[in-house]
PDB file of C-alpha atoms in Angstrom:
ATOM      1  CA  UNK D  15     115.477  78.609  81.972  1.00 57.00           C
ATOM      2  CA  UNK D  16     115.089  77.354  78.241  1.00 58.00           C
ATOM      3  CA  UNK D  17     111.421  76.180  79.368  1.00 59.00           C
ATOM      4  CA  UNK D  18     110.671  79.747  81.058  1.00 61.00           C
ATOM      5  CA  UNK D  19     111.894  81.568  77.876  1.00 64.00           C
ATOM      6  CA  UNK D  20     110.004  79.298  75.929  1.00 67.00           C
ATOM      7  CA  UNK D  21     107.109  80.206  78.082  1.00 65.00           C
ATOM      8  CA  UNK D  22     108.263  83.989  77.595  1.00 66.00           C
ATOM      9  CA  UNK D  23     107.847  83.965  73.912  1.00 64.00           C
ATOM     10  CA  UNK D  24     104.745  82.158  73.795  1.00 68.00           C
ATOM     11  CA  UNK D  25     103.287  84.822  76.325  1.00 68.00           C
ATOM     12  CA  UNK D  26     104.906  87.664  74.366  1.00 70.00           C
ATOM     13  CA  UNK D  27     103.754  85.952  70.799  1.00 71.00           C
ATOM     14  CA  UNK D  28     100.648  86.174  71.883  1.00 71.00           C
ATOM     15  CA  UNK D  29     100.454  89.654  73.173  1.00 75.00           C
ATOM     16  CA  UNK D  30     101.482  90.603  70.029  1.00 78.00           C
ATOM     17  CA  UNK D  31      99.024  88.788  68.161  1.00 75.00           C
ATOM     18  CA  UNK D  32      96.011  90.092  70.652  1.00 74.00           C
ATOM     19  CA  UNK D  33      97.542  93.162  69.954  1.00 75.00           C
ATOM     20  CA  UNK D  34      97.433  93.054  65.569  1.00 77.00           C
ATOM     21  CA  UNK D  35      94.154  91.309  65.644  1.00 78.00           C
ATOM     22  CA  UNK D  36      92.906  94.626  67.743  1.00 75.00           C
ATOM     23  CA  UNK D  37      94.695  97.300  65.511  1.00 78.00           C
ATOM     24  CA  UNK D  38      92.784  95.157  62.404  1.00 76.00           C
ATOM     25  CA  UNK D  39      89.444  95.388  64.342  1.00 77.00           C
ATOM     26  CA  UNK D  40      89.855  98.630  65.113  1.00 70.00           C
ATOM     27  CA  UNK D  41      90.978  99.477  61.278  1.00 74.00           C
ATOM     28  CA  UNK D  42      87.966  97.425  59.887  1.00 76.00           C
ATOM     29  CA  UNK D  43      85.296  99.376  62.166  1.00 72.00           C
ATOM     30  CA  UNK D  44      87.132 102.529  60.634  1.00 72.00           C
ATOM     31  CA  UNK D  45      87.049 101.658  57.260  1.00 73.00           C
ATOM     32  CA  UNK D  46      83.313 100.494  58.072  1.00 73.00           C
ATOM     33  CA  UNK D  47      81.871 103.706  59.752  1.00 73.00           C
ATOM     34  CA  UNK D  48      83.960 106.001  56.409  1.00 72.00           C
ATOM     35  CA  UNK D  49      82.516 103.648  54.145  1.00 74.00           C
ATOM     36  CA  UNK D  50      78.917 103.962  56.248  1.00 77.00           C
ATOM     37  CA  UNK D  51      79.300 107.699  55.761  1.00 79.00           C
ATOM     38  CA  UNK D  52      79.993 107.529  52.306  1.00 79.00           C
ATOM     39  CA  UNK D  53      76.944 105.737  51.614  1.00 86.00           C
ATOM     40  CA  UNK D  54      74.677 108.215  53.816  1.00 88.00           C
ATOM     41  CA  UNK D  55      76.330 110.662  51.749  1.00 90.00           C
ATOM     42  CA  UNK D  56      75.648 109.681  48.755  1.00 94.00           C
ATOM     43  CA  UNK D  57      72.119 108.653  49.619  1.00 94.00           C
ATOM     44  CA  UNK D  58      71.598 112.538  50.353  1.00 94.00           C
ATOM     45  CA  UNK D  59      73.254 113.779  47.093  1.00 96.00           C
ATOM     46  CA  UNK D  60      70.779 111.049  45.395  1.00 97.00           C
ATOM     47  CA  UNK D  61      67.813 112.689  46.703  1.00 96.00           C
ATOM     48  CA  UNK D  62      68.748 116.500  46.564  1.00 97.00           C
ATOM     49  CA  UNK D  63      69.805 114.973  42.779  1.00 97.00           C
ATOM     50  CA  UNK D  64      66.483 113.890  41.643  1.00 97.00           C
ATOM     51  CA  UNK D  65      64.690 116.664  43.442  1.00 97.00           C
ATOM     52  CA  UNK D  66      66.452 118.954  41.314  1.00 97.00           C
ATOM     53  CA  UNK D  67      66.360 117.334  38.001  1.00 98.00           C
ATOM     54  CA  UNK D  68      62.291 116.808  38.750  1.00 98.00           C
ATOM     55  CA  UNK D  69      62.074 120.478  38.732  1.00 97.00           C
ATOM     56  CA  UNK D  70      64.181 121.105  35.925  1.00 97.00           C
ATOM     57  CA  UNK D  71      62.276 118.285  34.013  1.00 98.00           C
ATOM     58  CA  UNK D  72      59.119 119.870  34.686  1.00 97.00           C
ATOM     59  CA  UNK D  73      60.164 123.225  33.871  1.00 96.00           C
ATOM     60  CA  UNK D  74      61.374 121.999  30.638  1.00 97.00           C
ATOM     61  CA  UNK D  75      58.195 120.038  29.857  1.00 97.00           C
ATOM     62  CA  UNK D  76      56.222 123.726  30.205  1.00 96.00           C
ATOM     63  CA  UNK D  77      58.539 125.678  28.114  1.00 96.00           C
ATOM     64  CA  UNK D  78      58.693 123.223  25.106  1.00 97.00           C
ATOM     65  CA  UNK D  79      55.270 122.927  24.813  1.00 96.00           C
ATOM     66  CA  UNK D  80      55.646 126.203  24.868  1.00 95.00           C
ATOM     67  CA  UNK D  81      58.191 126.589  22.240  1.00 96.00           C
ATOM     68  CA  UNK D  82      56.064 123.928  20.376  1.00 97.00           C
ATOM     69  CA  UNK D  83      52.612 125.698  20.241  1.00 96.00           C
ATOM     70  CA  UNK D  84      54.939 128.590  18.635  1.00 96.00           C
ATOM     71  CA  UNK D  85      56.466 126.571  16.484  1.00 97.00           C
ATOM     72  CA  UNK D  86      52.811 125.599  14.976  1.00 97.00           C
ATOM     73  CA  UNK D  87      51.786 128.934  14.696  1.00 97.00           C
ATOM     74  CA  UNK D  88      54.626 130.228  13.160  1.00 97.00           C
ATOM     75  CA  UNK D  89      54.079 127.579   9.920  1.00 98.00           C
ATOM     76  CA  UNK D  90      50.658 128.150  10.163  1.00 97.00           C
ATOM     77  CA  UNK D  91      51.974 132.014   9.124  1.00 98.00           C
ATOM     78  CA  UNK D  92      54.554 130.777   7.159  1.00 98.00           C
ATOM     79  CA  UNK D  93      51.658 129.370   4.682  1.00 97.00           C
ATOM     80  CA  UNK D  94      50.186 133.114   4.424  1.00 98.00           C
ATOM     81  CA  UNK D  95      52.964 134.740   2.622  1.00 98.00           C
ATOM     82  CA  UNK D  96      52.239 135.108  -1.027  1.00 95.00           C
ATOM     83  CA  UNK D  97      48.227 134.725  -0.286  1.00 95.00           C
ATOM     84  CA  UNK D  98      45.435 137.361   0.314  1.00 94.00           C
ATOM     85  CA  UNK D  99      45.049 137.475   4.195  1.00 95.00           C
ATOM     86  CA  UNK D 100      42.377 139.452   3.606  1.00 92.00           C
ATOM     87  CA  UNK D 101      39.773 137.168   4.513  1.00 92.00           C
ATOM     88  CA  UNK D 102      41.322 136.194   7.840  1.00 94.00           C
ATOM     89  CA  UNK D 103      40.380 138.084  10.748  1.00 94.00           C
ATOM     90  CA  UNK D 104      43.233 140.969  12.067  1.00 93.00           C
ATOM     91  CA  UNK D 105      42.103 139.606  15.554  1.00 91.00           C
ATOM     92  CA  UNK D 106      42.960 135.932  14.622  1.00 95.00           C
ATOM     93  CA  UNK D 107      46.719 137.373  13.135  1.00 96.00           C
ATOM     94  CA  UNK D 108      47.102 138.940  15.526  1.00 93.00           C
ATOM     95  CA  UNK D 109      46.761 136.838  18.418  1.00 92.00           C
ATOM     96  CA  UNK D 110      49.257 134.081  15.818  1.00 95.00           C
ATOM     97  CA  UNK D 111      52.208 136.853  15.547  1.00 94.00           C
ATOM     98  CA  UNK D 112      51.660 137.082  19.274  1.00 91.00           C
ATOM     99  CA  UNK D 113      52.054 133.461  20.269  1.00 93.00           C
ATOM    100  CA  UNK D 114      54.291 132.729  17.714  1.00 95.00           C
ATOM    101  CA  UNK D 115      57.016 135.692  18.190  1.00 94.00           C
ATOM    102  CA  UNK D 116      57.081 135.230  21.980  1.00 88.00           C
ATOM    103  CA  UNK D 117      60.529 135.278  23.642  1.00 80.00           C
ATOM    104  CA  UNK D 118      59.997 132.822  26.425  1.00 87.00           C
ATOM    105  CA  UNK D 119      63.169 130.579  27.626  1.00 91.00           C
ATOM    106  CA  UNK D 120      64.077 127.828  29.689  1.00 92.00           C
ATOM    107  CA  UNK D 121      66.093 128.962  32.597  1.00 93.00           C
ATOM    108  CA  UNK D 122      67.695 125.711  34.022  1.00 94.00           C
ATOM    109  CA  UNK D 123      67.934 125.431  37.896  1.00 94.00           C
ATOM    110  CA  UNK D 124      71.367 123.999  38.406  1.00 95.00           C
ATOM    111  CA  UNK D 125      72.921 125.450  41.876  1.00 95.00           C
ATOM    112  CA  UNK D 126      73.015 122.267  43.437  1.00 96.00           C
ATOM    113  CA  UNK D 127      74.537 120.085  40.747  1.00 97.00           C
ATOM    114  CA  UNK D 128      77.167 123.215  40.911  1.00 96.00           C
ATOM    115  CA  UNK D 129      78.220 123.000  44.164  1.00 95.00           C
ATOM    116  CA  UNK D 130      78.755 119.198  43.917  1.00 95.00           C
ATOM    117  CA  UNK D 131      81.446 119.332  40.964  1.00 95.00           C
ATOM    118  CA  UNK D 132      82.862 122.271  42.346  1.00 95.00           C
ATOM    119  CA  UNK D 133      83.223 120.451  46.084  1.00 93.00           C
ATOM    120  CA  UNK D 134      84.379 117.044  44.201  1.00 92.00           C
ATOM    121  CA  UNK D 135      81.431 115.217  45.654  1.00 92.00           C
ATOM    122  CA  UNK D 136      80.400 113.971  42.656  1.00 94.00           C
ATOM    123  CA  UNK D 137      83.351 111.455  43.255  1.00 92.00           C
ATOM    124  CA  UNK D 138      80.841 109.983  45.902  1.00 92.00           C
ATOM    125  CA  UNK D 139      78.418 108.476  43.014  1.00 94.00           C
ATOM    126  CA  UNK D 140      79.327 104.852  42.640  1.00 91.00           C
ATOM    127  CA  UNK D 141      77.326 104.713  38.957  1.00 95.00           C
ATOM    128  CA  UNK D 142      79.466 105.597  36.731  1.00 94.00           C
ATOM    129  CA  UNK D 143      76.844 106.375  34.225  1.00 96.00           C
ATOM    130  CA  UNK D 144      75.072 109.119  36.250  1.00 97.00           C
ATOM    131  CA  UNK D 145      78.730 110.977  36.930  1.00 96.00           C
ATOM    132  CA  UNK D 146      79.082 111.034  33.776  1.00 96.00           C
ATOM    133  CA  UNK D 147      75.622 112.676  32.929  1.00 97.00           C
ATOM    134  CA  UNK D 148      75.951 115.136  36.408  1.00 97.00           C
ATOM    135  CA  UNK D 149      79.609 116.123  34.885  1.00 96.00           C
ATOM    136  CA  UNK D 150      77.937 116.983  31.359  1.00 96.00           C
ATOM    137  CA  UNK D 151      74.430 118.487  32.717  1.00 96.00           C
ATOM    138  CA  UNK D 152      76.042 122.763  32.164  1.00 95.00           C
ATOM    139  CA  UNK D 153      76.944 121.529  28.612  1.00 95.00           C
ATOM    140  CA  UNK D 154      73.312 119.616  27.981  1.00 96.00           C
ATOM    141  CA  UNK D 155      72.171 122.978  29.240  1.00 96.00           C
ATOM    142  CA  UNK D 156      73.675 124.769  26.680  1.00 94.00           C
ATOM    143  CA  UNK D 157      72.693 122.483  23.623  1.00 94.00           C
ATOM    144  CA  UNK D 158      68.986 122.600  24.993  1.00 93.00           C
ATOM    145  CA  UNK D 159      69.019 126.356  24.813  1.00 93.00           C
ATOM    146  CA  UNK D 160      71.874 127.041  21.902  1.00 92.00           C
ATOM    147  CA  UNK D 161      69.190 127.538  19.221  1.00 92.00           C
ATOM    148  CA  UNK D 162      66.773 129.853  21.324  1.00 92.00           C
ATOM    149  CA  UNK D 163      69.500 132.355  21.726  1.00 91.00           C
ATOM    150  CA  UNK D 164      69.533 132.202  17.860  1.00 93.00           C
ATOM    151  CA  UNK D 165      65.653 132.677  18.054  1.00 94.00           C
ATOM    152  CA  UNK D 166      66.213 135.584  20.698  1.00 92.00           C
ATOM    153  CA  UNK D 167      68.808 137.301  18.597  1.00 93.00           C
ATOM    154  CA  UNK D 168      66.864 137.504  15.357  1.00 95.00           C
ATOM    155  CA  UNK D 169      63.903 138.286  16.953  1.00 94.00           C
ATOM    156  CA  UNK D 170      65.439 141.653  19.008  1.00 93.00           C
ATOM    157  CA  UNK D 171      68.206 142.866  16.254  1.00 95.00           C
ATOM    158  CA  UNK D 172      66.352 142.091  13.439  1.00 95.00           C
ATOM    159  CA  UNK D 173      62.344 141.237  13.405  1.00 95.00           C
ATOM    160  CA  UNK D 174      60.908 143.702  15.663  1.00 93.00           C
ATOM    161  CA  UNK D 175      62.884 146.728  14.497  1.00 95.00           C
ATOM    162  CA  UNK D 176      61.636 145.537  11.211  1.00 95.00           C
ATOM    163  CA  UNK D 177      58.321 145.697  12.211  1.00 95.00           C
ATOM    164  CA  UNK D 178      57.909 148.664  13.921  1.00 93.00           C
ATOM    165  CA  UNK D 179      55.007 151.218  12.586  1.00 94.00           C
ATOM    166  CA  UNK D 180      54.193 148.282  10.438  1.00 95.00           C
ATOM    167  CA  UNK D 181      52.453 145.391  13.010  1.00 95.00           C
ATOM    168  CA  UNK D 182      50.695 146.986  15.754  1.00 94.00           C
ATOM    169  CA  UNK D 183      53.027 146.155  18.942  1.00 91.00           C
ATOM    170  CA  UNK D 184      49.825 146.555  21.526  1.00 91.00           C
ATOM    171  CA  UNK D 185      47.417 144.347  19.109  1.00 90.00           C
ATOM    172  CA  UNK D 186      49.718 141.845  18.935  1.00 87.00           C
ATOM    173  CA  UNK D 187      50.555 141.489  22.579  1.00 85.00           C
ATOM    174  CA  UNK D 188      47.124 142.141  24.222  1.00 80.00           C
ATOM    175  CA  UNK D 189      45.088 138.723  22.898  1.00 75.00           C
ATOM    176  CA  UNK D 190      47.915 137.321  25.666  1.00 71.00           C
ATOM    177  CA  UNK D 191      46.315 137.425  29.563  1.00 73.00           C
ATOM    178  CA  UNK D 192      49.927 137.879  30.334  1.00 77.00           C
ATOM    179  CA  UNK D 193      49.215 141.732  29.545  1.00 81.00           C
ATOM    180  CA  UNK D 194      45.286 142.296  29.240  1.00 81.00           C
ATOM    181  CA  UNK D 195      45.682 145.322  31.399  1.00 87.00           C
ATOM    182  CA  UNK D 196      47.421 147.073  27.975  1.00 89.00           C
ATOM    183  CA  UNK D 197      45.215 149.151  25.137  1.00 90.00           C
ATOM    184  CA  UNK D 198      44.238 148.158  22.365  1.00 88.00           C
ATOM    185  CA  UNK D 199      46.666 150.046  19.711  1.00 90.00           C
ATOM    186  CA  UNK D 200      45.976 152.801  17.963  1.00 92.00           C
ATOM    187  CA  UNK D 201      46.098 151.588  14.259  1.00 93.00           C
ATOM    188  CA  UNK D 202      45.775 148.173  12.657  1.00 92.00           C
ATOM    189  CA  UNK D 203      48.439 145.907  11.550  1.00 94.00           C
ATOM    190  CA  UNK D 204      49.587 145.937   8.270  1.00 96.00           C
ATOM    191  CA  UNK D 205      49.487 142.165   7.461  1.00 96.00           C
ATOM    192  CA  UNK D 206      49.275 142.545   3.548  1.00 96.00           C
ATOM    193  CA  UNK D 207      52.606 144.334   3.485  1.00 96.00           C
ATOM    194  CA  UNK D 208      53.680 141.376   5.727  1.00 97.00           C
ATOM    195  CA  UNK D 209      52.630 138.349   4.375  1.00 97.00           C
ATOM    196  CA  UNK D 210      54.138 140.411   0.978  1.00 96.00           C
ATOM    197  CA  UNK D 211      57.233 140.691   2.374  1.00 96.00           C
ATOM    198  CA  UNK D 212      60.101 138.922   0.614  1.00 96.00           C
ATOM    199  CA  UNK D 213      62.614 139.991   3.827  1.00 96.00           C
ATOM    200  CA  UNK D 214      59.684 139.078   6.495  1.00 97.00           C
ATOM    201  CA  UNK D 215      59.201 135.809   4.777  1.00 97.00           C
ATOM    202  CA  UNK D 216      62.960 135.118   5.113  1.00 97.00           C
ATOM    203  CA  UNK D 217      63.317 136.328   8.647  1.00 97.00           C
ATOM    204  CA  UNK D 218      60.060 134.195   9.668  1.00 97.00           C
ATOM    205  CA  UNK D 219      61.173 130.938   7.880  1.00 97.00           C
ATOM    206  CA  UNK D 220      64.933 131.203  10.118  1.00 97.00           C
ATOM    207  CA  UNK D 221      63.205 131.635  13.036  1.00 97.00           C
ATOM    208  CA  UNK D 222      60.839 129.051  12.871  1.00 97.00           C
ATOM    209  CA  UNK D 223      63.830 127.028  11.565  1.00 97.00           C
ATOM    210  CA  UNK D 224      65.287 127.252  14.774  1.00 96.00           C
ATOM    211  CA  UNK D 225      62.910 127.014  16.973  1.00 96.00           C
ATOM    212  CA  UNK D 226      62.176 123.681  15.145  1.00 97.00           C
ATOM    213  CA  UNK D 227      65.940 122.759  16.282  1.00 96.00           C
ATOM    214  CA  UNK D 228      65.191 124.389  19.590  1.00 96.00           C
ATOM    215  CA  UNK D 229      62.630 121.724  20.290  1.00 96.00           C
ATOM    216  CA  UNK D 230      64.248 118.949  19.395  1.00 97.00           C
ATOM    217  CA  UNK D 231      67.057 119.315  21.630  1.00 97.00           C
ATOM    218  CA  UNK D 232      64.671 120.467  24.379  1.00 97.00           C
ATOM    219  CA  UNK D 233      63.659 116.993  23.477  1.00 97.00           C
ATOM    220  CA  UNK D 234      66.692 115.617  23.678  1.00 97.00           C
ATOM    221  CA  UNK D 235      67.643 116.799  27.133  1.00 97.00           C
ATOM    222  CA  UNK D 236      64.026 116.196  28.887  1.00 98.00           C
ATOM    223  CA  UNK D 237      65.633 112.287  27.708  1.00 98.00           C
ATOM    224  CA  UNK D 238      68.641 112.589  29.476  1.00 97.00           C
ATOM    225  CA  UNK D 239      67.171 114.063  32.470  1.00 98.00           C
ATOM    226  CA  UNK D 240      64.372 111.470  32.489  1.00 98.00           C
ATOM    227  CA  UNK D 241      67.577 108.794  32.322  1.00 97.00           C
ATOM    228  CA  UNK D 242      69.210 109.933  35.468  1.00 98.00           C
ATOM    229  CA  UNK D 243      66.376 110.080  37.544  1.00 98.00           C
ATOM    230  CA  UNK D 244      65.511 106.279  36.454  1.00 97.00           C
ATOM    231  CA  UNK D 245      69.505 105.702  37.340  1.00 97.00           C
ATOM    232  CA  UNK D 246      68.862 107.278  40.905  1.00 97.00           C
ATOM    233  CA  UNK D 247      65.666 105.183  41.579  1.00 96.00           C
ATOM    234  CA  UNK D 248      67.449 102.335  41.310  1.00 95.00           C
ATOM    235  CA  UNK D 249      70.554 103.281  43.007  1.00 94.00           C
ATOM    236  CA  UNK D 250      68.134 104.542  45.988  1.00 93.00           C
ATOM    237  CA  UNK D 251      66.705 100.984  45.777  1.00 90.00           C
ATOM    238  CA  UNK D 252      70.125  99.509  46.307  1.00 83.00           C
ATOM    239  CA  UNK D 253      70.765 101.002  49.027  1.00 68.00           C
TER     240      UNK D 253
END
């Protein structure tokens, strides 16, 4: 009896055993195939990543060159006040006031980015670094474009109504192909009462102030984007 028992729990013992190693196989495989799926998934959220931030970055590289040929032109004007403009042509000032009082604005394409803090998917990047740049992109937005809505608000509440009667609005708009279909205006532009201006010097020297700002943290931000998608080549290489 004593050897049968013996026999018993030997038999029994090993059951057991057979029985833990297979729940441990079969919780390894698990934890393999989640962990598989993790990676997958973040190998997808690393390419719809970059994708997005390669648009944004070019985007961003046409608007502040943009924002940069305006900024020229506007200190190229900002030398004319207190000077006889009279010997520079009305066609050459005008086409400057054009370029340099133009209103145009980065909009930033982040829907995907979005969706990924909002579904807590983010959580799925293993680089810490890049979270932490994803997490902050809506506030890098904002610093990129802080100063333009500056720009913007100057421009609308206080230059142009200025302005009016005084700077033809068709001559200065028309040396643009953007709207070549428009007339030629009816009267010239006033640029001695301009460039004589005490309150059109001031208003021209903040703008151009912040546009100056304006580009430099478009700067800025065309870094940080070009940072992540160097962080997500080499993740994707990793992988």
């Amino acid at each position: 009896m004593e050897g049968k028992t013996r026999k018993y729990l030997k038999y029994a013992f090993g059951e057991i055993l057979l029985v833990v190693i297979g729940i441990l196989i079969a919780l390894q495989i698990n934890n393999w195939n989640e962990q598989r799926k993790i990676r997958n998934a973040e190998i997808e959220i690393l390419h719809n990543l970059k994708t997005e931030l390669k648009f944004n970055l070019e985007e961003l590289k046409k608007i502040n060159k943009q924002h940069k040929s305006e900024f020229e032109d506007g200190i190229y004007l900002l030398h004319l006040f207190g000077t006889d403009v009279s010997n520079v042509s009305e066609l050459k000032l005008d086409s400057l006031t054009s370029n340099a009082f133009s209103g145009f604005s980065f909009e930033a394409k982040d829907g995907y980015i979005k969706s990924l803090i909002a579904s807590n998917k983010i959580d799925y990047l293993q680089n810490s670094d890049l979270k932490s740049y994803i997490s902050s992109f809506e506030s890098m937005i904002l610093d990129a474009n802080q100063e333009d809505g500056y720009v913007r608000r100057l421009l609308n509440e206080r230059f142009w109504p200025s302005i009016d009667g005084k700077l033809s609005a068709l001559n200065t708009i028309t040396p643009s192909g953007r709207y070549q279909e428009f007339p030629r205006g009816t009267y010239s532009s006033d640029y001695q009462w301009f460039f004589n201006n005490r309150e059109m010097e001031d208003l021209t020297a903040n703008i151009f102030s912040w546009k100056k700002e304006n580009v430099i943290d478009e700067q800025i931000f065309m870094d940080k984007i070009e940072i992540m998608i160097q962080i997500i080549d080499v993740e994707l290489k990793e992988k």
